[in-house]
Amino acid sequence: METLPLQGVVVADFSRVLAGPYATMLLADLGATVIKVERPGGGDDTRSWGPPWTERSSAYFESANRSKRSITLDLADPAGQEAARRLIRRADVVVENFKSGSLARYGLDHESALGINPRLVYASISGFGSKEGAHLPGYDFVVQALGGLMSITGEADGAPMKVGVALVDVLTGKDAALGIMAALRHRELTGRGQHVEVNLLSSLLASLANQMSNLLTTGVAPQRMGNRHPSIAPYEALRCEDAFLAVAVGNDGQFRKLCDALGLVSLPDDPRFATNAQRVANREELAKQLENVLGARTAADWQRRLQGVGIACGQVNDLSRAVHYAESLGLRPMVDPGGGAAMQVRTPIDFSGHGTAEVAAPPLLGEHTEEVLAWLEDSEQQLSPLVSRRSPQ
């Protein structure tokens, strides 16, 4: 059996909703044993976030919880607390996103946990950090607003708009997984665990890349521009006969290729469009001239023609067509976890020496409680492998 990078690492997952569960799912996909601790009766809130529903749970829950074991513990009960402490003693990693101070009541906060297990990597995920913002509830939508993402998303003359997925939660989950893996490497070198902290607002701000750099360079906050780019043109969605085509032209040579393919051979020598800076200054007129030609054919036709001469472009797909397009390129975007669960989006990491991860269906609430509690009582006992499916080659 192939060994994945995190095989042998035990993760006690006390998180719920998306950022934390997404982080621990990534760790599971990389080989870690993830034990998801849920409250009795309802479990993770996302189990009830539907429709749509699968045969086992909600589609939302299943999007971030494959390849985990689920146990139910009442952390307000001394017996549940003791079981949680035994789990922490056996774990390499703890992940939690409780409201600041909540776990201290149960003796499960990071200081207590590191006292139990000094080699532990304890990761805390919050909305706004552990200082003045510790009391604020952290929801992705609110962070998109407070963190400025909505101010640069949407049409210039439209309302501020959130991104169409809980992107900040996903980015924070990735940051958490990265921090955890770095801390595991630090433990390997020093023998010491540590407390890793990430928060939604900081992850969002760190992800704003060139837009944040534009602010810091000019002192002027970027504004919404729809699908256009503040520094490049043409770099936008242009209307064709039947649909929109995203066109990204990064330099003058690419612009000349685009114009040649469209039959606009004189356009690159027009003083209004000869350089990128001039194209940015005259983007409205440029888009009009390009769409006059693009409107004569379908987006799919133009995609084939323009990609054929090296222009970065693509029809604006819905999610179904996006999956089919990835598959047409020989990529493997999906995996079937079996067990009646819905198809899943595969973690997009491959290792030449390890092949691809096996995945198992997201767990039923408390499905593994007896097995895990027995394992915690007997240090010689091994957890049985999860029934899993290999991602297709």
XYZ file of C-alpha atoms in Angstrom:
393
model
C 0.000 0.000 0.000
C 1.380 3.415 -0.940
C 2.341 5.757 1.880
C 0.947 9.284 1.718
C 2.847 12.233 3.247
C 0.721 12.509 6.409
C 0.137 8.806 6.998
C 0.373 8.075 10.722
C -0.615 11.617 11.747
C -3.713 11.651 13.975
C -5.915 14.754 13.812
C -8.558 15.508 16.438
C -11.030 17.737 14.597
C -13.189 19.812 16.951
C -14.156 22.243 14.153
C -17.422 22.686 12.289
C -19.023 24.437 9.308
C -16.391 25.036 6.583
C -12.937 26.544 7.225
C -11.891 24.002 9.870
C -13.505 20.937 8.285
C -12.040 21.924 4.904
C -8.555 22.106 6.474
C -8.902 18.705 8.113
C -10.300 17.169 4.922
C -7.150 18.307 3.114
C -5.083 16.635 5.832
C -7.154 13.451 5.438
C -6.614 13.516 1.679
C -2.873 13.687 2.368
C -3.042 10.572 4.514
C -3.856 11.747 8.049
C -6.302 9.904 10.306
C -8.963 12.522 11.120
C -11.366 12.001 14.019
C -14.231 14.486 13.865
C -15.701 15.316 17.272
C -19.370 16.353 17.051
C -22.059 17.267 19.540
C -24.643 14.560 20.215
C -27.998 14.916 18.494
C -27.215 17.384 15.727
C -23.508 17.247 15.027
C -21.862 19.730 12.695
C -24.334 22.509 11.809
C -23.847 21.850 8.091
C -25.440 18.413 8.401
C -28.763 20.300 8.340
C -27.809 22.863 5.673
C -29.930 21.698 2.755
C -31.256 21.274 0.209
C -29.691 19.647 -1.672
C -29.467 16.381 0.241
C -27.550 13.179 -0.416
C -28.514 9.689 0.722
C -26.493 10.258 3.914
C -26.516 13.968 4.748
C -26.467 17.402 3.128
C -24.366 18.174 0.083
C -22.810 21.036 2.052
C -21.622 18.764 4.872
C -20.238 16.223 2.447
C -18.228 18.864 0.595
C -15.786 19.176 3.520
C -15.925 15.960 5.540
C -14.873 12.958 3.489
C -12.374 10.412 4.794
C -13.035 11.198 8.469
C -14.288 9.272 11.449
C -17.171 10.830 13.430
C -17.570 10.499 17.170
C -20.072 12.263 19.410
C -18.940 13.750 22.724
C -20.819 16.048 25.062
C -18.052 18.453 26.040
C -20.214 19.920 28.826
C -20.224 16.515 30.512
C -17.180 15.430 32.555
C -17.133 12.048 30.815
C -17.070 13.751 27.414
C -14.283 16.049 28.552
C -12.221 13.120 29.777
C -12.679 11.303 26.461
C -11.632 14.484 24.633
C -8.487 14.708 26.792
C -7.617 11.090 26.001
C -8.016 11.882 22.312
C -5.766 14.929 22.644
C -3.156 12.771 24.382
C -3.112 10.384 21.378
C -3.339 13.081 18.693
C -0.627 14.844 16.720
C -2.905 17.725 15.725
C -5.978 19.411 17.194
C -8.100 21.753 15.052
C -10.830 23.899 16.625
C -12.906 26.947 15.739
C -14.872 27.488 18.948
C -15.622 30.985 20.137
C -12.603 32.386 21.978
C -12.466 31.125 25.562
C -15.156 28.465 25.152
C -12.867 25.442 25.341
C -11.045 26.789 28.403
C -14.207 26.048 30.413
C -13.699 22.383 29.646
C -9.916 22.305 30.033
C -9.514 21.808 26.276
C -7.959 25.146 25.270
C -4.497 25.262 23.704
C -2.619 25.816 26.947
C -4.351 22.895 28.647
C -3.970 20.683 25.569
C -0.239 21.391 25.227
C 0.079 20.628 28.924
C -1.445 17.223 28.226
C 0.619 16.651 25.071
C 3.667 18.931 24.644
C 4.287 17.620 21.099
C 0.800 18.630 19.989
C 0.152 20.984 17.076
C -2.960 22.893 18.190
C -4.629 24.963 15.458
C -7.263 27.602 16.228
C -9.415 29.123 13.486
C -11.411 32.284 14.188
C -13.205 35.037 12.330
C -11.204 38.015 13.542
C -8.334 36.752 15.693
C -7.900 36.318 19.438
C -7.552 39.965 20.508
C -10.104 42.781 20.143
C -12.088 40.800 17.567
C -12.287 37.613 19.601
C -15.955 38.138 20.521
C -17.128 38.698 16.933
C -18.879 35.845 15.104
C -17.047 34.969 11.899
C -19.197 34.267 8.867
C -17.655 34.227 5.398
C -20.204 36.667 3.934
C -19.586 39.249 6.666
C -15.821 38.923 6.298
C -16.110 39.419 2.531
C -17.834 42.725 3.361
C -15.562 43.905 6.175
C -12.417 42.686 4.419
C -13.054 44.681 1.256
C -13.608 41.790 -1.161
C -17.164 42.897 -1.931
C -15.950 46.423 -2.698
C -13.936 45.111 -5.665
C -16.466 42.500 -6.819
C -19.373 43.316 -9.130
C -20.058 45.766 -11.926
C -18.726 49.296 -11.581
C -22.222 50.793 -11.446
C -23.770 47.926 -9.475
C -24.045 46.967 -5.833
C -21.124 45.395 -3.960
C -21.231 41.645 -4.553
C -19.976 38.612 -2.679
C -18.059 35.917 -4.507
C -20.292 32.979 -5.510
C -18.783 30.561 -2.985
C -17.590 30.858 0.637
C -14.139 31.646 -0.696
C -12.748 33.141 2.517
C -13.552 29.972 4.453
C -11.789 27.895 1.797
C -8.723 30.169 1.746
C -8.549 30.105 5.544
C -8.834 26.320 5.530
C -5.890 26.121 3.149
C -3.895 28.534 5.343
C -4.696 26.395 8.378
C -3.556 23.204 6.644
C -0.344 24.920 5.515
C 0.351 26.218 9.036
C -0.300 22.778 10.523
C 2.109 21.079 8.128
C 4.786 23.696 8.845
C 4.276 23.155 12.595
C 4.583 19.377 12.141
C 7.907 19.957 10.388
C 8.984 22.249 13.263
C 8.045 19.490 15.725
C 10.101 17.012 13.743
C 13.129 19.307 14.084
C 12.650 20.401 17.705
C 10.380 17.846 19.371
C 8.020 20.635 20.452
C 4.435 21.329 19.506
C 2.930 24.792 19.218
C -0.234 26.839 18.813
C -1.105 27.772 15.213
C -3.648 30.572 14.727
C -5.412 31.677 11.545
C -8.431 33.912 11.061
C -10.781 34.682 8.199
C -10.043 38.402 7.968
C -6.259 37.979 7.837
C -6.508 35.171 5.278
C -8.695 37.347 3.076
C -6.426 40.378 3.299
C -3.381 38.236 2.539
C -5.118 36.851 -0.566
C -5.875 40.229 -2.165
C -2.465 40.223 -3.845
C -2.149 42.903 -6.533
C -5.290 44.739 -5.439
C -3.870 45.262 -1.962
C -0.527 46.221 -3.493
C -2.320 48.808 -5.657
C -3.783 50.354 -2.511
C -0.462 50.374 -0.683
C 1.299 51.882 -3.703
C -1.169 54.661 -4.499
C -3.139 55.198 -1.304
C -6.320 54.863 -3.389
C -8.658 51.957 -2.674
C -9.433 49.890 -5.818
C -13.060 49.888 -6.938
C -15.368 47.426 -8.677
C -14.638 46.940 -12.370
C -16.801 43.965 -13.232
C -14.701 41.474 -15.206
C -12.062 44.000 -16.151
C -8.526 44.189 -14.817
C -7.204 47.428 -13.283
C -3.820 47.155 -15.026
C -4.279 45.104 -18.230
C -6.421 45.368 -21.363
C -8.021 43.506 -22.976
C -8.547 41.333 -19.915
C -12.291 40.881 -19.598
C -15.370 38.961 -20.729
C -16.343 39.963 -24.255
C -19.700 39.240 -25.851
C -19.802 36.759 -28.735
C -22.785 35.609 -30.790
C -24.226 33.386 -28.050
C -22.193 33.795 -24.866
C -19.290 35.592 -23.227
C -15.643 34.812 -23.888
C -12.993 35.612 -21.277
C -9.953 37.046 -23.062
C -6.644 37.678 -21.275
C -3.944 39.523 -23.212
C -0.793 40.095 -21.182
C 1.528 41.920 -23.591
C 1.768 43.743 -26.899
C 2.809 40.645 -28.841
C -0.283 38.756 -27.659
C -2.449 41.729 -28.576
C -1.107 41.681 -32.125
C -1.829 37.941 -32.369
C -5.379 38.542 -31.162
C -5.958 41.296 -33.685
C -4.518 39.223 -36.540
C -6.864 36.333 -35.640
C -9.840 38.709 -35.593
C -8.870 40.387 -38.865
C -8.193 43.702 -37.112
C -4.663 43.946 -38.463
C -4.379 47.725 -38.157
C -5.547 47.922 -34.541
C -2.136 47.269 -32.882
C -0.708 50.315 -34.672
C -3.526 52.612 -33.629
C -2.015 55.080 -31.106
C -4.944 54.443 -28.780
C -4.077 50.724 -28.508
C -0.372 50.399 -29.307
C 0.733 49.765 -25.705
C -0.924 48.199 -22.702
C -1.126 51.530 -20.892
C -2.907 53.065 -23.897
C -5.269 50.107 -24.114
C -6.139 50.479 -20.416
C -6.836 54.191 -20.960
C -9.090 53.431 -23.955
C -10.589 50.140 -22.855
C -14.211 51.099 -23.646
C -13.473 51.774 -27.327
C -11.207 48.730 -27.512
C -13.921 46.412 -26.177
C -16.407 47.859 -28.651
C -14.142 47.130 -31.615
C -13.339 43.613 -30.446
C -17.001 42.753 -29.791
C -18.001 44.012 -33.253
C -16.010 41.086 -34.658
C -16.569 38.523 -31.900
C -20.325 38.922 -32.211
C -20.288 37.185 -35.576
C -19.407 33.733 -34.190
C -20.119 31.593 -31.123
C -17.925 31.722 -28.052
C -16.951 28.072 -28.527
C -15.851 28.761 -32.095
C -13.743 31.739 -31.042
C -12.256 29.755 -28.166
C -10.990 27.094 -30.586
C -9.659 29.674 -33.040
C -7.935 31.914 -30.512
C -6.493 29.121 -28.390
C -5.102 27.735 -31.643
C -2.894 30.801 -32.036
C -1.863 30.973 -28.396
C -4.361 33.451 -26.958
C -5.510 32.781 -23.384
C -9.284 32.674 -23.581
C -12.272 30.623 -22.598
C -16.036 30.548 -22.770
C -17.736 31.434 -19.482
C -18.880 27.977 -18.381
C -21.329 26.873 -15.748
C -19.962 24.403 -13.180
C -21.112 21.337 -15.121
C -19.328 22.447 -18.279
C -16.279 23.391 -16.212
C -15.973 19.805 -14.967
C -16.391 18.406 -18.480
C -13.755 20.802 -19.800
C -11.258 19.734 -17.128
C -11.899 16.092 -17.992
C -11.387 16.834 -21.683
C -7.884 18.065 -20.823
C -7.020 14.790 -19.123
C -7.422 16.171 -15.624
C -9.193 14.230 -12.865
C -11.359 16.763 -11.047
C -13.782 14.304 -9.430
C -13.635 11.263 -7.186
C -16.336 8.828 -6.078
C -16.078 8.169 -2.314
C -18.664 5.404 -2.470
C -20.960 4.509 0.407
C -23.924 6.370 -1.075
C -22.168 9.732 -0.867
C -22.235 12.216 -3.694
C -19.305 12.598 -6.067
C -16.579 14.811 -4.627
C -14.129 17.356 -5.991
C -10.680 15.791 -5.718
C -7.889 17.527 -3.824
C -5.746 18.876 -6.701
C -2.371 17.610 -5.425
C -0.507 14.661 -6.927
C 2.780 13.171 -5.747
C 5.094 11.304 -8.086
C 6.159 8.985 -5.287
C 2.799 8.463 -3.637
C 0.161 8.264 -6.337
C -3.246 9.626 -5.458
C -5.158 9.668 -2.220
C -7.892 7.190 -1.416
C -11.088 8.762 -0.138
C -13.963 7.453 1.941
C -17.546 8.621 2.269
C -18.239 11.406 4.782
C -19.272 9.785 8.071
C -22.692 9.432 9.562
C -23.071 11.263 12.863
C -21.308 9.236 15.568
C -20.591 6.393 13.158
C -17.213 5.616 14.738
C -17.807 6.531 18.397
C -17.531 3.006 19.804
C -14.487 2.131 17.728
C -12.589 5.313 18.625
C -13.441 5.181 22.334
C -12.220 1.578 22.454
C -9.021 2.659 20.690
C -8.498 5.415 23.264
C -8.798 2.874 26.079
C -6.252 0.458 24.593
C -2.946 1.848 23.322
C -2.240 -1.460 21.536
C -5.450 -1.359 19.479
C -5.399 -0.117 15.893
C -8.157 1.757 14.087
C -9.534 -0.241 11.191
C -9.035 1.284 7.718
C -11.903 3.295 6.310
C -13.621 1.748 3.299
C -12.372 3.903 0.488
C -12.241 4.474 -3.249
C -9.140 5.417 -5.196
C -9.277 8.457 -7.417
C -9.393 7.207 -11.041
C -6.121 7.369 -12.964
